[in-house]
Amino acid sequence: MHAQEYSTNNKAAIKAYESGNALVKARQFDQAEAAYRKAIEKDARFAEAYYKIGVIHQLFERPSMYPAFAEAIRLLPNDKRFAPAYPLMLHKEMSEGKYAEAETLAQQFLRFGSKDEAANRLMRKTIADVAYARKGMLQPLNYQSRPLPAPINQFFVQYFPVLTADGKQLIFTARAQERSDENMYRSYWNGSQWSAPESLSGNINTPNNEGSCSISGDGKVLVFTACEDPNKENYGKCDLYVSLKEGDTWSKPVNMGPGVNTAAWESHPTLSADGKTLFFVSNRGGGKGGNDIWMSRMDENGDWGKAVNVSALNTPEDEVAPFLHANGRVLYFASKGYPGYGGFDLYAADWENEQWGEVRNLGYPINTHEDQIGLFITADGQKGYYSVERFEGRRIVSSVLHELDVPEEVRPSIKTNYVRGMVYNAKTKEKLAARIELIDINNNQRQALVSSDAQTGEYLIVLNAGAEYALQVRKEGFTFKSLPFNYVLEDNPQPLEMDIPLDPIEAGTVFVLENIFFETGKYALQDKSKAALDELVKFMQQNPALRGEISGHTDNVGTAEANQALSINRAKAVYEYLINAGIAAERLRFQGYGATKPAADNSTEAGRAKNRRIEFTIL
């Protein structure tokens, strides 16, 4: 190489520089750096020597590469030879919030006319992100956060917090020491503080890595990531596993199967509140590029279906750490692919009319120039949980769990809460494992499906505001319940406690058929009665030897003759629905009793409403 091709004419500097190049080829990097520094001693403006020092430090991922690259670019800002350093310097400036410096670098690079389209996209996106960030920072959200107090945050690092729908159980991933494996820990809220974290020992934590988990709203289904565990069935380096809780015991984790896991990397799971829908992250092929969000649903047999790419949300860049809110209608996630403040930002998208709505940045200062990755928002939308991480280079040195008051602009638009209680045998008080479905009675669509605990009978199911529901409770050998919840006008539903007694199937048992609707003074069934009527059909089909009487009852408003006619016609309408659904007529009879068998005092509207009912008597 001739002297005129360098940025210096100093022969001694050039000699030292070329000696450094030969030493690099011989992989004698320390000696090569010394030679380049000698060249700089001879000419402090020798840009190429600074660049080569940066390249050596880049090989070993040393942060000291940045000052060397920065000096080379400062000395020769229009030199195409330094183009490979620009993406690295751009990342550094953006990660430090130096927007002006990053914008200048991006503009310089684009003037090179590089054929590296990936780098060109990065530069154009950076310029757009800088403009977006400057505008967003002028309209900051009312955002306050605080570290969770002791005894939380006692480990070297802790991250990826998740909570049950009632907010009383916190589970997170932690490493006790810098070089220890990941494990999962849980803490309980006693009304005033969190308990000391305890390991999910037994079947969950092992000497290998377990972490990045999600838990169903009722705390009974745990999905988590395990990597390279020789004691577990696996498809790839990191797979997703599921464990079920009965009483206080977690079952042995089971690989979620080929519908979810592949030979690629799978992690960052998030479950729907009922534990039947899963979103997760994978770098498998068939996506938009990099890490993508994928989705799988559990079928009626309990198997997880083949995962599909959530293409409406993914970009050619990385998407990670999805979180499906308890309302099942909004997905929060981190991405590098949308307009933002630099690095990973947090975004949200709503599920409306069977499709994903526009992706929105959660705004400043939730998002900043630093990476924001994991966020959990409570069922009521009031509190958020996430980790604040600090790095030195690529080495994590701290990660602390924080709680925030969620700004109004970020809260889920659909308010959510839950119903919890216990299912038990009405005669013996024995706790029962029952199937509990939440049905939107206006479209007869199932919104959630959970089971009560076989040991404790406990259940919890999430309900969204703005709909009218039937809570269908079914257990083999028992009558069913269809409980009404009208949240159409409820803007802020509150938690409900409701124990559910089920009657054994035996002659003489009488139970009310809730969620059967008629217009006042009429006997034509309203469409929203279909959910409860279909449940009655299933009940008859599953108990083929059962016979019963359908009886109609009214309040005492009106004449006895009118009430008698109305009650028998309403009972007949239900009878005919069952016959039309294929139930044999000889198994059923119908009768009307007017106001002669009140279930409550007719002196109040609440009592009269209770008296207007359809009952089923087992014969």
Short mmCIF file of N, CA, C and O in Angstrom, two decimals, residues 14-24 32 35-36:
data_model
loop_
_atom_site.label_atom_id
_atom_site.label_comp_id
_atom_site.label_asym_id
_atom_site.label_seq_id
_atom_site.Cartn_x
_atom_site.Cartn_y
_atom_site.Cartn_z
N ILE A 14 3.29 5.30 9.04
CA ILE A 14 2.82 4.28 8.08
C ILE A 14 3.54 2.96 8.32
O ILE A 14 2.93 1.88 8.27
N LYS A 15 4.83 3.01 8.60
CA LYS A 15 5.59 1.79 8.86
C LYS A 15 5.03 1.04 10.06
O LYS A 15 4.84 -0.19 10.03
N ALA A 16 4.72 1.76 11.13
CA ALA A 16 4.16 1.12 12.33
C ALA A 16 2.78 0.54 12.03
O ALA A 16 2.44 -0.56 12.50
N TYR A 17 2.02 1.28 11.26
CA TYR A 17 0.65 0.84 10.91
C TYR A 17 0.69 -0.47 10.12
O TYR A 17 -0.05 -1.42 10.41
N GLU A 18 1.58 -0.53 9.13
CA GLU A 18 1.67 -1.73 8.29
C GLU A 18 2.23 -2.91 9.08
O GLU A 18 1.86 -4.06 8.84
N SER A 19 3.09 -2.61 10.03
CA SER A 19 3.56 -3.67 10.94
C SER A 19 2.39 -4.21 11.74
O SER A 19 2.28 -5.44 11.96
N GLY A 20 1.49 -3.33 12.20
CA GLY A 20 0.30 -3.77 12.93
C GLY A 20 -0.58 -4.66 12.07
O GLY A 20 -1.13 -5.67 12.56
N ASN A 21 -0.73 -4.33 10.79
CA ASN A 21 -1.54 -5.17 9.89
C ASN A 21 -0.98 -6.58 9.78
O ASN A 21 -1.73 -7.57 9.78
N ALA A 22 0.36 -6.68 9.68
CA ALA A 22 0.99 -8.00 9.58
C ALA A 22 0.79 -8.79 10.87
O ALA A 22 0.55 -10.01 10.85
N LEU A 23 0.85 -8.12 12.01
CA LEU A 23 0.65 -8.79 13.29
C LEU A 23 -0.79 -9.27 13.45
O LEU A 23 -1.04 -10.32 14.05
N VAL A 24 -1.76 -8.53 12.91
CA VAL A 24 -3.15 -8.98 12.94
C VAL A 24 -3.30 -10.27 12.15
O VAL A 24 -3.98 -11.22 12.58
N ALA A 32 -0.19 -6.13 17.77
CA ALA A 32 -0.73 -5.30 16.69
C ALA A 32 -1.27 -3.99 17.24
O ALA A 32 -1.02 -2.91 16.66
N ALA A 35 1.47 -1.63 17.91
CA ALA A 35 2.01 -1.03 16.69
C ALA A 35 1.10 0.10 16.20
O ALA A 35 1.59 1.16 15.79
N TYR A 36 -0.22 -0.12 16.27
CA TYR A 36 -1.14 0.94 15.85
C TYR A 36 -1.02 2.16 16.76
O TYR A 36 -1.09 3.32 16.30
#
